[in-house]
Coordinates of C-alpha atoms and ligand atoms in Angstrom, one line a residue:
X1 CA -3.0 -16.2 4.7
X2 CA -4.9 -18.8 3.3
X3 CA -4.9 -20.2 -0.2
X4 CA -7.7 -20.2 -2.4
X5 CA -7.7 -23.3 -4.4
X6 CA -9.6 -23.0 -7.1
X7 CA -11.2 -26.7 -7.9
X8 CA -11.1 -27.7 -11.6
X9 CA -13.4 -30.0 -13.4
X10 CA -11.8 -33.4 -14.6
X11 CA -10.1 -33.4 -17.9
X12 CA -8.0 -35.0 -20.8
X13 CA -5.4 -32.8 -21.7
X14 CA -3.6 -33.9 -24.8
X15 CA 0.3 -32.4 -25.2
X16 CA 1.5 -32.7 -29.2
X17 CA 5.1 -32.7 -28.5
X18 CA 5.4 -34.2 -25.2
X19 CA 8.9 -35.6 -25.7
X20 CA 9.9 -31.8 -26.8
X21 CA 11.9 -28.9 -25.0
X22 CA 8.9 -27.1 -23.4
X23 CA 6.8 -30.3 -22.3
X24 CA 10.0 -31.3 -20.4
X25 CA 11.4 -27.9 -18.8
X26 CA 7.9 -26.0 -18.7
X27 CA 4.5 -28.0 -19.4
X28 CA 4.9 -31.6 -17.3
X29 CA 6.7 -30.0 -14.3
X30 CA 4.2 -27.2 -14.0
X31 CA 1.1 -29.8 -14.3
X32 CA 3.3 -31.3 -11.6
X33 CA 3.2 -28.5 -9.2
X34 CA -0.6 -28.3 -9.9
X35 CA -1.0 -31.5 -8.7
X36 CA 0.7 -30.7 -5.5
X37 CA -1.4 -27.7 -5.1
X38 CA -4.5 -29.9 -5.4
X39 CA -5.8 -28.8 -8.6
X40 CA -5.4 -31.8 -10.5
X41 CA -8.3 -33.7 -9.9
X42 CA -8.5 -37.5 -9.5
X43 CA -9.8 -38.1 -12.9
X44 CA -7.9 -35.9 -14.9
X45 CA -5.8 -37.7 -17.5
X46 CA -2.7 -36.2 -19.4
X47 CA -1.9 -38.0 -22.7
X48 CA 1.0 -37.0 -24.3
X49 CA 1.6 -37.5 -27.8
X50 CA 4.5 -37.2 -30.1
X51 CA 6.3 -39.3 -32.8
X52 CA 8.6 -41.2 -30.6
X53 CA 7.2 -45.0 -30.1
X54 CA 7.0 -45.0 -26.6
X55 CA 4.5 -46.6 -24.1
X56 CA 3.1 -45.6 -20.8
X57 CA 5.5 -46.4 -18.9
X58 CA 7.9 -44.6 -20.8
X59 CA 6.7 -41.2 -21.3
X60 CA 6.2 -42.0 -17.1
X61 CA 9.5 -42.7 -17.1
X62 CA 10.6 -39.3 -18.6
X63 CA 8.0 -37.4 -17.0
X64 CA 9.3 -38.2 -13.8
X65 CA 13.1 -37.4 -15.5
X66 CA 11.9 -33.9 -16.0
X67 CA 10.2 -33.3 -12.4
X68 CA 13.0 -34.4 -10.7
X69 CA 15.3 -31.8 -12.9
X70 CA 12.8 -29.1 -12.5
X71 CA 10.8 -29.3 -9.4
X72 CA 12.4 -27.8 -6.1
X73 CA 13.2 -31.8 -4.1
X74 CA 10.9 -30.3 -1.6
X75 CA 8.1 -30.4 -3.4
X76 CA 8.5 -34.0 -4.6
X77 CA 8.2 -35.3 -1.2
X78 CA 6.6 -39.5 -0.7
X79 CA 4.4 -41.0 -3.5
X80 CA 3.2 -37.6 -5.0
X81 CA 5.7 -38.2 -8.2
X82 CA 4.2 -41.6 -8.1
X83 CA 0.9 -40.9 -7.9
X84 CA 0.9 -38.1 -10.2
X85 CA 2.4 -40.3 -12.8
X86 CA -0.7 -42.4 -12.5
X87 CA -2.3 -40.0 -14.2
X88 CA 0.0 -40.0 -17.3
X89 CA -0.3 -42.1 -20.8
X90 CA 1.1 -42.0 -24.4
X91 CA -0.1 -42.8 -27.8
X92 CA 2.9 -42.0 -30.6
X93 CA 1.1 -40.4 -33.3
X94 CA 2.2 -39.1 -37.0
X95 CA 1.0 -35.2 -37.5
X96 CA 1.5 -35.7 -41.3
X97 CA 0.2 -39.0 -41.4
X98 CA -2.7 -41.0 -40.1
X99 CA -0.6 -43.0 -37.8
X100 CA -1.4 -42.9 -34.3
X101 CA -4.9 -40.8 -34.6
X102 CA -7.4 -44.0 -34.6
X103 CA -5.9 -44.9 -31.0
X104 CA -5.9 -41.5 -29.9
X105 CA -9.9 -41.0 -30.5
X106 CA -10.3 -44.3 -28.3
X107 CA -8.5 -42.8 -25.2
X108 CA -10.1 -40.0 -25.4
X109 CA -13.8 -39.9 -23.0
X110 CA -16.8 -38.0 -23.4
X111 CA -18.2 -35.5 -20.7
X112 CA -15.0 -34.0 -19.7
X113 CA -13.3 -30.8 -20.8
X114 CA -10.9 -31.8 -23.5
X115 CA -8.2 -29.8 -23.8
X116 CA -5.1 -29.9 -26.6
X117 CA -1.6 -28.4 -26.1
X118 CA 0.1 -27.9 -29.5
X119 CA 3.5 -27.9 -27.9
X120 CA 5.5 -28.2 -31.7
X121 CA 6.5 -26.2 -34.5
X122 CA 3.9 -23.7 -35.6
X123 CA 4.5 -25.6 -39.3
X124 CA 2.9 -28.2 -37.9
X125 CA -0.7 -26.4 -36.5
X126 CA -2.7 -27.0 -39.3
X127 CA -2.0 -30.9 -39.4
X128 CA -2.6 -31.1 -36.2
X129 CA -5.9 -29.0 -36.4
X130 CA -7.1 -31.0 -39.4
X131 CA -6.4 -34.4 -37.5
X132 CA -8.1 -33.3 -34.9
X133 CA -11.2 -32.7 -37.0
X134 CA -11.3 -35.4 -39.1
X135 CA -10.3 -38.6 -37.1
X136 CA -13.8 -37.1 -35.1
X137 CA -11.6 -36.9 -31.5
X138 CA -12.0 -32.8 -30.7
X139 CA -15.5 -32.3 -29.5
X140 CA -17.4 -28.6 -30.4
X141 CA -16.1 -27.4 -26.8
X142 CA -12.5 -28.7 -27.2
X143 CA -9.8 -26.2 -26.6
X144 CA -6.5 -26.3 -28.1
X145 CA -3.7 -24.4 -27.2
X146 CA -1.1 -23.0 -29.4
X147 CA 2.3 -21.5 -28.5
X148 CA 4.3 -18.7 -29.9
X149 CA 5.6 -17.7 -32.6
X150 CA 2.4 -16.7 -34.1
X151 CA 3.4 -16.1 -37.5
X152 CA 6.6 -13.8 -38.4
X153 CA 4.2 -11.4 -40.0
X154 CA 0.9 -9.9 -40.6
X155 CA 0.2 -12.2 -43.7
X156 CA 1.7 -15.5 -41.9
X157 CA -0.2 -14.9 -38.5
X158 CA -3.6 -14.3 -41.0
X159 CA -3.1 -17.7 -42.8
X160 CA -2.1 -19.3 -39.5
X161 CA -5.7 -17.8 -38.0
X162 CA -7.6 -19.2 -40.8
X163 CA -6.0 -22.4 -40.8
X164 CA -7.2 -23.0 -37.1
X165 CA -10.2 -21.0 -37.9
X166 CA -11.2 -23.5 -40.6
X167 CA -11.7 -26.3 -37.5
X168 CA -12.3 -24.2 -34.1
X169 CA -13.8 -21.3 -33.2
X170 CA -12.0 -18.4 -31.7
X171 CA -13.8 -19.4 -28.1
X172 CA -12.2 -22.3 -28.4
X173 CA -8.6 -21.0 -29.5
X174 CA -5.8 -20.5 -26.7
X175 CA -2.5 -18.5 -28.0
X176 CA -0.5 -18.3 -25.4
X177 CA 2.1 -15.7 -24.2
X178 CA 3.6 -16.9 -21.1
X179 CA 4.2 -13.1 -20.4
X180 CA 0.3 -12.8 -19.2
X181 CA 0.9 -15.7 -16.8
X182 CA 3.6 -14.0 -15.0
X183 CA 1.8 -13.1 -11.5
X184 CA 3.5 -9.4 -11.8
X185 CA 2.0 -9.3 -15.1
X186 CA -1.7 -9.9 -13.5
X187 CA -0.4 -7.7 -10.5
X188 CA -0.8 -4.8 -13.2
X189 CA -4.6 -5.0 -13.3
X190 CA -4.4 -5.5 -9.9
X191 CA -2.5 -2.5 -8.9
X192 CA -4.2 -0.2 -11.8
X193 CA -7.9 -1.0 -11.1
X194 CA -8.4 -2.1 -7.7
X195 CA -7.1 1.2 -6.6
X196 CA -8.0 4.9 -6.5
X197 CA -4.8 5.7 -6.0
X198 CA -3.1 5.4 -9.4
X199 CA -5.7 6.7 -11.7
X200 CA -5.8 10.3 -11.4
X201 CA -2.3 10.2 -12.1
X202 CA -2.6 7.7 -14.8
X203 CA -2.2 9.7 -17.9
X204 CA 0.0 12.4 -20.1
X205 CA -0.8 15.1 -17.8
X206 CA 1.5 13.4 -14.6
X207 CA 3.4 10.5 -16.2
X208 CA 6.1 12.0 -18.3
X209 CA 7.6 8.6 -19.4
X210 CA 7.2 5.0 -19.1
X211 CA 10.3 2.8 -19.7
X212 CA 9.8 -1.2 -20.1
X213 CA 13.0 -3.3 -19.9
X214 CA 12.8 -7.0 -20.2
X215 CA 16.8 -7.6 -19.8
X216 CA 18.2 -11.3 -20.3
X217 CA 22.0 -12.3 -19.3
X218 CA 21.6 -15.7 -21.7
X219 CA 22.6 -15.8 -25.3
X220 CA 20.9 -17.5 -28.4
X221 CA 23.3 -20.1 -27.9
X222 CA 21.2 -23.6 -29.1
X223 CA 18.4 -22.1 -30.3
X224 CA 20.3 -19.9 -32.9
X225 CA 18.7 -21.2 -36.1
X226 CA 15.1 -19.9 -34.7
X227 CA 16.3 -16.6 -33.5
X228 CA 18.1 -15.8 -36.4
X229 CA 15.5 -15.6 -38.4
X230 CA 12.9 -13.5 -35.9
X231 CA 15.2 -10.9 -33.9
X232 CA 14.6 -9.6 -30.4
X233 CA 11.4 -7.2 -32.1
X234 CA 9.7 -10.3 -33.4
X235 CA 10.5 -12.7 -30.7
X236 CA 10.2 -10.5 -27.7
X237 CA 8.4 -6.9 -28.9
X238 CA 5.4 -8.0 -31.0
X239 CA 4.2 -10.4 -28.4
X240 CA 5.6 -9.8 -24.8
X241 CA 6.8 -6.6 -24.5
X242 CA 3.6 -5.3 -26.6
X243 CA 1.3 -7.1 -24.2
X244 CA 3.0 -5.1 -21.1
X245 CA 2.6 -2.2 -22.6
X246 CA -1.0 -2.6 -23.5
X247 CA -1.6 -2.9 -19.6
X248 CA 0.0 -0.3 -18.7
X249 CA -2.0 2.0 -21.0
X250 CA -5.0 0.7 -21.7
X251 CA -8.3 1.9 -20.1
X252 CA -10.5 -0.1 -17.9
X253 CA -12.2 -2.6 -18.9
X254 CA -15.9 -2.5 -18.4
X255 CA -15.4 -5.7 -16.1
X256 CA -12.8 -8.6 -15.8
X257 CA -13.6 -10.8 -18.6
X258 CA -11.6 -12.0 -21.5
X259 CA -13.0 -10.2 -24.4
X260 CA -14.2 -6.6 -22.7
X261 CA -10.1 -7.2 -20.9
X262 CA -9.0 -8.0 -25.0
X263 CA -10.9 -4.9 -26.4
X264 CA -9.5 -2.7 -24.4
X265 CA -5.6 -4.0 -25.4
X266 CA -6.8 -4.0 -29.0
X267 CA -7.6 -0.3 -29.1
X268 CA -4.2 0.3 -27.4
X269 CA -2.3 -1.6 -30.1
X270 CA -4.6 0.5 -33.1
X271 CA -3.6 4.1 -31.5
X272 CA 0.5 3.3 -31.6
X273 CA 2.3 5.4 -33.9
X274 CA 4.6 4.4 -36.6
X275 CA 8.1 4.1 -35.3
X276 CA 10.5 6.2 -37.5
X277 CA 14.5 4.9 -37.8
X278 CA 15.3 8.2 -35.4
X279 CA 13.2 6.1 -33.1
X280 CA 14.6 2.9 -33.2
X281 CA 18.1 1.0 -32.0
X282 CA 19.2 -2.1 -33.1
X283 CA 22.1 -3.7 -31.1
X284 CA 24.0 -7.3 -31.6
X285 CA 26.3 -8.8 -28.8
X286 CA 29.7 -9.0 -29.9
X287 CA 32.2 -11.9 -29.5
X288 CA 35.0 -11.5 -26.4
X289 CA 38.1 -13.5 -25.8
X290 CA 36.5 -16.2 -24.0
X291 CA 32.9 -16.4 -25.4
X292 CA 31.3 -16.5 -28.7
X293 CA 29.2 -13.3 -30.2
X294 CA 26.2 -13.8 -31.7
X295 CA 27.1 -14.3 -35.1
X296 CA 28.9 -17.3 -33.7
X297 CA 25.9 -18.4 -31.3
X298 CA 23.7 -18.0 -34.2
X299 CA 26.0 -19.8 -36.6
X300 CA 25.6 -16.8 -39.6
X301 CA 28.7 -15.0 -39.9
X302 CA 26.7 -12.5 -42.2
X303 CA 23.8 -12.3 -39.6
X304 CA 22.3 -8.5 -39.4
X305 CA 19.7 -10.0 -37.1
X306 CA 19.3 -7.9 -33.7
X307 CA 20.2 -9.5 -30.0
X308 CA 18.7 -6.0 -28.8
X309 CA 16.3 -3.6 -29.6
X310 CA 15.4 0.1 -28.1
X311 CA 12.1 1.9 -29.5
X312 CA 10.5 5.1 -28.2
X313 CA 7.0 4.5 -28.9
X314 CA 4.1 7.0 -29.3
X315 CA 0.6 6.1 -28.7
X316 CA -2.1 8.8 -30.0
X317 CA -5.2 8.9 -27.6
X318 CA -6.4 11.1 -25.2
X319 CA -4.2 9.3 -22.4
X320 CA -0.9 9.2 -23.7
X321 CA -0.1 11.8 -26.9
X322 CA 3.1 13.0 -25.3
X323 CA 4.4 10.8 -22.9
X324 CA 6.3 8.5 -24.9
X325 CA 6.7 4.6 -24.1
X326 CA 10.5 3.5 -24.2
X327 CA 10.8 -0.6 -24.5
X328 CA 14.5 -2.2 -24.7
X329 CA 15.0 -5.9 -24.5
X330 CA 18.0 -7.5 -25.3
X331 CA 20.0 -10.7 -24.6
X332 CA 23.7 -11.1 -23.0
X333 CA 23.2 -7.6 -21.0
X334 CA 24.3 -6.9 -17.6
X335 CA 21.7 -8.7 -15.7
X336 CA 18.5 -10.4 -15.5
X337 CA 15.9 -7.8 -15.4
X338 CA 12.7 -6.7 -15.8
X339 CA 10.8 -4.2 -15.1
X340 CA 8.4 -1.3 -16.1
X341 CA 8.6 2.1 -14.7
X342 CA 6.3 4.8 -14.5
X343 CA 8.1 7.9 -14.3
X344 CA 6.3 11.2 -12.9
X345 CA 6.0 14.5 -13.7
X346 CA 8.0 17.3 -12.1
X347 CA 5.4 19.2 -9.2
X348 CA 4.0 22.5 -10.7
X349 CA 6.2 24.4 -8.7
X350 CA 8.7 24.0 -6.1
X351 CA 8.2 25.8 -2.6
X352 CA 11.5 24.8 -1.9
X353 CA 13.4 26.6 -4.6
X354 CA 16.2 24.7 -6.1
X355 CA 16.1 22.5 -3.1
X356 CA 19.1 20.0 -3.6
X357 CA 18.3 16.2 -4.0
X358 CA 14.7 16.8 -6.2
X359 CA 14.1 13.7 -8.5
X360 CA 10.8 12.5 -9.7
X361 CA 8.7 9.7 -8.1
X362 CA 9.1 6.8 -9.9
X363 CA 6.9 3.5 -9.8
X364 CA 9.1 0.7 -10.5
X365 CA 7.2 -2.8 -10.8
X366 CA 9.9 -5.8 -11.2
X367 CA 8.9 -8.3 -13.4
X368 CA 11.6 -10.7 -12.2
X369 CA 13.8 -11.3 -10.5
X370 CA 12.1 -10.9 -6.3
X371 CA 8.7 -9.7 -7.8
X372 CA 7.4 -6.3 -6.4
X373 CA 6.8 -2.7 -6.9
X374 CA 8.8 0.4 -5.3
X375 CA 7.8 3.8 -5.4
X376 CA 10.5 6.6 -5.0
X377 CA 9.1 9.4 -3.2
X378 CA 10.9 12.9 -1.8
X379 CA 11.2 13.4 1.8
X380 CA 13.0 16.1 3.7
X381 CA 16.6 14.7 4.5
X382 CA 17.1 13.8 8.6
X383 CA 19.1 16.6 10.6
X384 CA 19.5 20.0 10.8
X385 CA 21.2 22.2 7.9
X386 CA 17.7 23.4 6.4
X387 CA 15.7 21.7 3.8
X388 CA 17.3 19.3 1.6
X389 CA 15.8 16.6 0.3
X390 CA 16.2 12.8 -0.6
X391 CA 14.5 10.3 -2.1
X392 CA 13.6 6.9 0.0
X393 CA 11.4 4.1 -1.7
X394 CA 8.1 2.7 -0.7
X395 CA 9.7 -1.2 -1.4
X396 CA 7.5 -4.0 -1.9
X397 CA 8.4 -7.2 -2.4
X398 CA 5.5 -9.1 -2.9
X399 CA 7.2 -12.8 -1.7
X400 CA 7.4 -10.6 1.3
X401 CA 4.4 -8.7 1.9
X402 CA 2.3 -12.0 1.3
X403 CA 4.6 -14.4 3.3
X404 CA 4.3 -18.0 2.3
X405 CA 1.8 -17.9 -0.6
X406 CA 4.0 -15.3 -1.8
X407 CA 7.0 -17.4 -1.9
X408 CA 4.8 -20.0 -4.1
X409 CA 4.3 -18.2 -7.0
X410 CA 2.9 -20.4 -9.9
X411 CA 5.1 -20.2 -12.8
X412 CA 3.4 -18.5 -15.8
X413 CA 2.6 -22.1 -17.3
X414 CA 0.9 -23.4 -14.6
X415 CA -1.5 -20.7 -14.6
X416 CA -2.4 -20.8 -17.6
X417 CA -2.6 -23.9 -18.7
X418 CA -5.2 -23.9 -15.4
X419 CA -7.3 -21.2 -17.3
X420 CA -7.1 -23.2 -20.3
X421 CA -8.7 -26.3 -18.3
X422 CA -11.5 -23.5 -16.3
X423 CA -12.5 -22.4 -20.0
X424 CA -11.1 -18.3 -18.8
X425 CA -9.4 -16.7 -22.1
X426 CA -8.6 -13.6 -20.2
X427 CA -4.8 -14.1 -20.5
X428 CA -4.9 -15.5 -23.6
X429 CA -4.1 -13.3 -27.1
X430 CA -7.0 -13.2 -29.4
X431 CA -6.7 -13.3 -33.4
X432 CA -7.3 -10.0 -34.0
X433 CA -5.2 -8.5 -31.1
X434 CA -1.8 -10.6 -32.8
X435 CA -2.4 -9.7 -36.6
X436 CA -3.0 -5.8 -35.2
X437 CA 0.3 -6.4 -33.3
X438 CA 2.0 -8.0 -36.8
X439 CA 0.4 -4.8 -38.8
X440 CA 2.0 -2.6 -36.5
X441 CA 5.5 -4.2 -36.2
X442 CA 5.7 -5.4 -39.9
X443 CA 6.7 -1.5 -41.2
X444 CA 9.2 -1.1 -38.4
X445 CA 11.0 -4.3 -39.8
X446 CA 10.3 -2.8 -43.2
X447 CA 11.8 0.3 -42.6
X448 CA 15.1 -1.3 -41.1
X449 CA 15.4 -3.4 -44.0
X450 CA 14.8 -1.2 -46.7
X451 CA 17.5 1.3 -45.3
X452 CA 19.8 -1.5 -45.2
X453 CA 20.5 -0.9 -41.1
X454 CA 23.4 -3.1 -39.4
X455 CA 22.4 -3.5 -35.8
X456 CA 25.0 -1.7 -33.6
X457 CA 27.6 -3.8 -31.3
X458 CA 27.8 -4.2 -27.9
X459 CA 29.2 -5.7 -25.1
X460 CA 28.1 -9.1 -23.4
X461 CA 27.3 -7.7 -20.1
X462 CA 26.4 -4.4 -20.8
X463 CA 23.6 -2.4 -21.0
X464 CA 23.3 -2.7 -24.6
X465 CA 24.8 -0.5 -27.4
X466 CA 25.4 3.2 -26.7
X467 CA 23.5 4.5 -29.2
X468 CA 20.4 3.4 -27.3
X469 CA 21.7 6.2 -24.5
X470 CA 20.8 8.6 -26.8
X471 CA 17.2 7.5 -27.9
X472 CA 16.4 9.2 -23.9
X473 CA 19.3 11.3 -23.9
X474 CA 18.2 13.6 -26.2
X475 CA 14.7 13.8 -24.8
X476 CA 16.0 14.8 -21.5
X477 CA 15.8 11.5 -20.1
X478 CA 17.9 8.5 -19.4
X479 CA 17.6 5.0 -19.2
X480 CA 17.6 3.3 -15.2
X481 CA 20.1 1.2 -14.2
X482 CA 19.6 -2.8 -15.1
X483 CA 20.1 -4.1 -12.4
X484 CA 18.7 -7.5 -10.3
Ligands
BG6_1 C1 10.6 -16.4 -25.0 C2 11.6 -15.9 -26.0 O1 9.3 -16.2 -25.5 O2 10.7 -15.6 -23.8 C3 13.0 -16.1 -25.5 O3 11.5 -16.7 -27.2 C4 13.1 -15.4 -24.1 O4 14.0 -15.6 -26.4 C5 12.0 -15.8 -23.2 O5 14.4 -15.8 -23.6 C6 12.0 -14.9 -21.9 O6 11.1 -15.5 -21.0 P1 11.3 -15.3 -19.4 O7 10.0 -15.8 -18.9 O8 12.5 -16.0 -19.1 O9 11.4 -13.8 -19.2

């Protein structure tokens, strides 16, 4: 199979914070692996910026640091480091001063796309937006790109819009969530509307649940003093979890273009129902003899914030009143695993009786780890003995099925920061699509807090707290297996 390589135009692509966390592990190694893949044209300059007093040849020196930590040695073969570093330069700048901003307008250059990465604390967006605007650098096409969180809250993420929206236009406004950059993430429009197959089945009538997982083995260790104050619902369910679940049930989009795609997630997000406390579990990972809990990790001995939540979530259209959504995410569980099922309805009657060995089909599409989708379907069991019948899967690994340019999937930051450069906002959240996702989680973290709720313990590597059993349980249901 060949790979298509989509050419880019030249660019300067700015990166506030380039001496931070996410520059170094995510940001400079995935602009790397662009680079390698040929989409980094000759002209393209990337100019990080941050309040260290560096010069070029230092922010070379720990770009290179961070490609050789986080870039398989095989793709760092000869000069390429080298020559990729060519295309690096800094300028220290103050965001809450004018330090820095005078030099940073000179290297910028006309004609090319300009392009800004806010890769620092969202405290810091409006300072950066208002620089931007009055040292003269962004042009009216600039884009800037800004990271999560996006607000805590419905009220936060609104002053947060209009503080950006007082210098750029929404077309010009990025927010990322690296969950839409996952290629099994993309492989959802893929598989729902490039095939017959699914549709007719697509709906309350044949799916009788869906269940999301997004399972982590890693604590909150080091970054406790964030998490502690957001919780898996507002670090993981507003934004990530919320955005798989809008493409699994929203309805086609008239075509594949960023707002008819963003309309049609938008509607999803207005037709979920209110989550009641029967609804909802909260979980926190206790402490063992050998490793810390999380009130340890998170350094707040008093902390009621969850490490794990479970929801059963109702969404009232046409499609889906009565097939409820189950999300649980959670960190220090069993394994590293994610994945959304698709669990079918019983057939309308059985020919074969009682026939031993009936289960539902089931499409399973893995996230991560070994990207791919399975679909368990009944066939009779081999041998004689009369009709009994097991269940084997349709497996698809898609590193498999697509051979090498499967085995090079593009992390989720190299693809979008790509989009961002091509101008495509497909994967990209739009204002209104986060506030309706704060307005709809802001009374479930109401609710918790106003009855006072303690999140329930659990065991590092399990599957979460018990009580989330019973959220399926007593619908009939029960939970799959996490497993890698
Ligand atoms: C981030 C969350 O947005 O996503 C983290 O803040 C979480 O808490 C991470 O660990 C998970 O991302 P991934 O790509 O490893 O599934």
């Amino acid at each position: 199979m060949v790979s298509r390589v989509i050419p880019v135009e030249s660019f300067d692509l700015v990166v506030f914070g380039a001496t931070g966390d996410l520059a170094k592990r995510k940001i400079l190694p995935g602009l790397y692996r662009r680079y390698v893949g040929g989409q980094i044209p000759e002209g393209a300059r990337i100019i990080g910026a941050a309040r260290a007093e560096m010069d070029d040849a230092g922010f070379r020196l720990l770009a290179e640091a961070a490609i050789t930590e986080f870039v398989d040695a095989g793709k760092r073969q000869g000069d390429l480091v080298a020559r990729f570093l060519d295309h690096l330069t800094y300028v220290a700048i103050d965001a809450k001063g004018d330090a820095g901003w005078d030099r940073l307008k000179v290297a910028m250059r006309d004609g090319v796309v300009q392009a800004f990465y806010f890769s620092v604390a969202p405290a810091l967006f409006g300072d950066l937006a208002e620089r931007l605007h009055r040292f003269a650098i962004a042009t009216p096409e600039a884009r800037i790109v800004v990271e999560k969180p996006f607000g805590r809250d419905l009220e936060t993420a609104r002053a947060l819009n209009a503080t950006l929206a007082s210098h750029f236009t929404e077309k010009q406004i990025y927010r990322i969530d690296h969950y839409l950059g996952k290629e099994t993430v993309q492989n959802l429009m893929a598989v729902r509307f490039a095939n017959i197959l699914f549709e007719p089945l697509w709906n309350a009538r044949h799916v009788d649940h869906v269940q999301i997982t997004v399972a982590e083995t890693v604590g909150v260790g080091g970054r406790g003093a964030y998490y502690d104050k957001s919780g898996a619902m507002r670090d993981m369910v507003q934004n990530h979890m919320m955005q798989l679940l809008c493409l699994i049930a929203m309805e086609a989009p008239y075509r594949f273009d960023p707002d008819a795609v963003r309309d049609e997630k938008l509607k999803v997000i207005h037709a979920l129902e209110p989550v009641g406390a029967e609804d909802i579990v909260r979980g926190q990972y206790r402490a063992t003899k050998d490793a810390p809990g999380y009130v340890q990790d998170a350094e707040n001995p008093a902390s009621t914030t969850e490490s794990y939540v479970a929801l059963k979530v109702n969404i009232a259209n046409w499609r889906w009143k009565g097939t409820p959504f189950y999300l649980r995410t959670g960190k220090k569980l069993r394994a590293r695993a994610s994945e959304i099922a698709i669990v079918f309805k019983e057939v309308p009657h059985s020919i074969f009786g009682d026939a031993e060995g009936w289960r539902e089909n089931v499409m399973a599409i893995r996230l991560q780890p070994n990207e791919g989708m399975t679909l368990s379907v009944m066939i009779k069991e081999p041998g004689p003995g009369g009709m009994r019948l097991t269940e084997v899967p349709l497996d698809m690994s898609f590193a498999e099925a697509l051979g090498e340019d499967g085995a090079d999937i593009p992390d989720a930051y190299e693809r979008l920061i790509m989009d961002v450069i091509r101008g495509n906002q497909t994967l990209f959240m739009r204002g209104d699509e986060v506030e309706a996702a704060w307005a709809w989680t802001d009374p479930v973290i109401a609710g918790w807090e106003a009855r006072g709720d303690r999140p329930k313990a659990y065991d590092p590597g399990s599957s979460g707290p018990e009580d989330a059993l019973m959220l399926l349980h007593r619908d009939g249901r029960r939970w799959r297996e996490i497993r890698e």
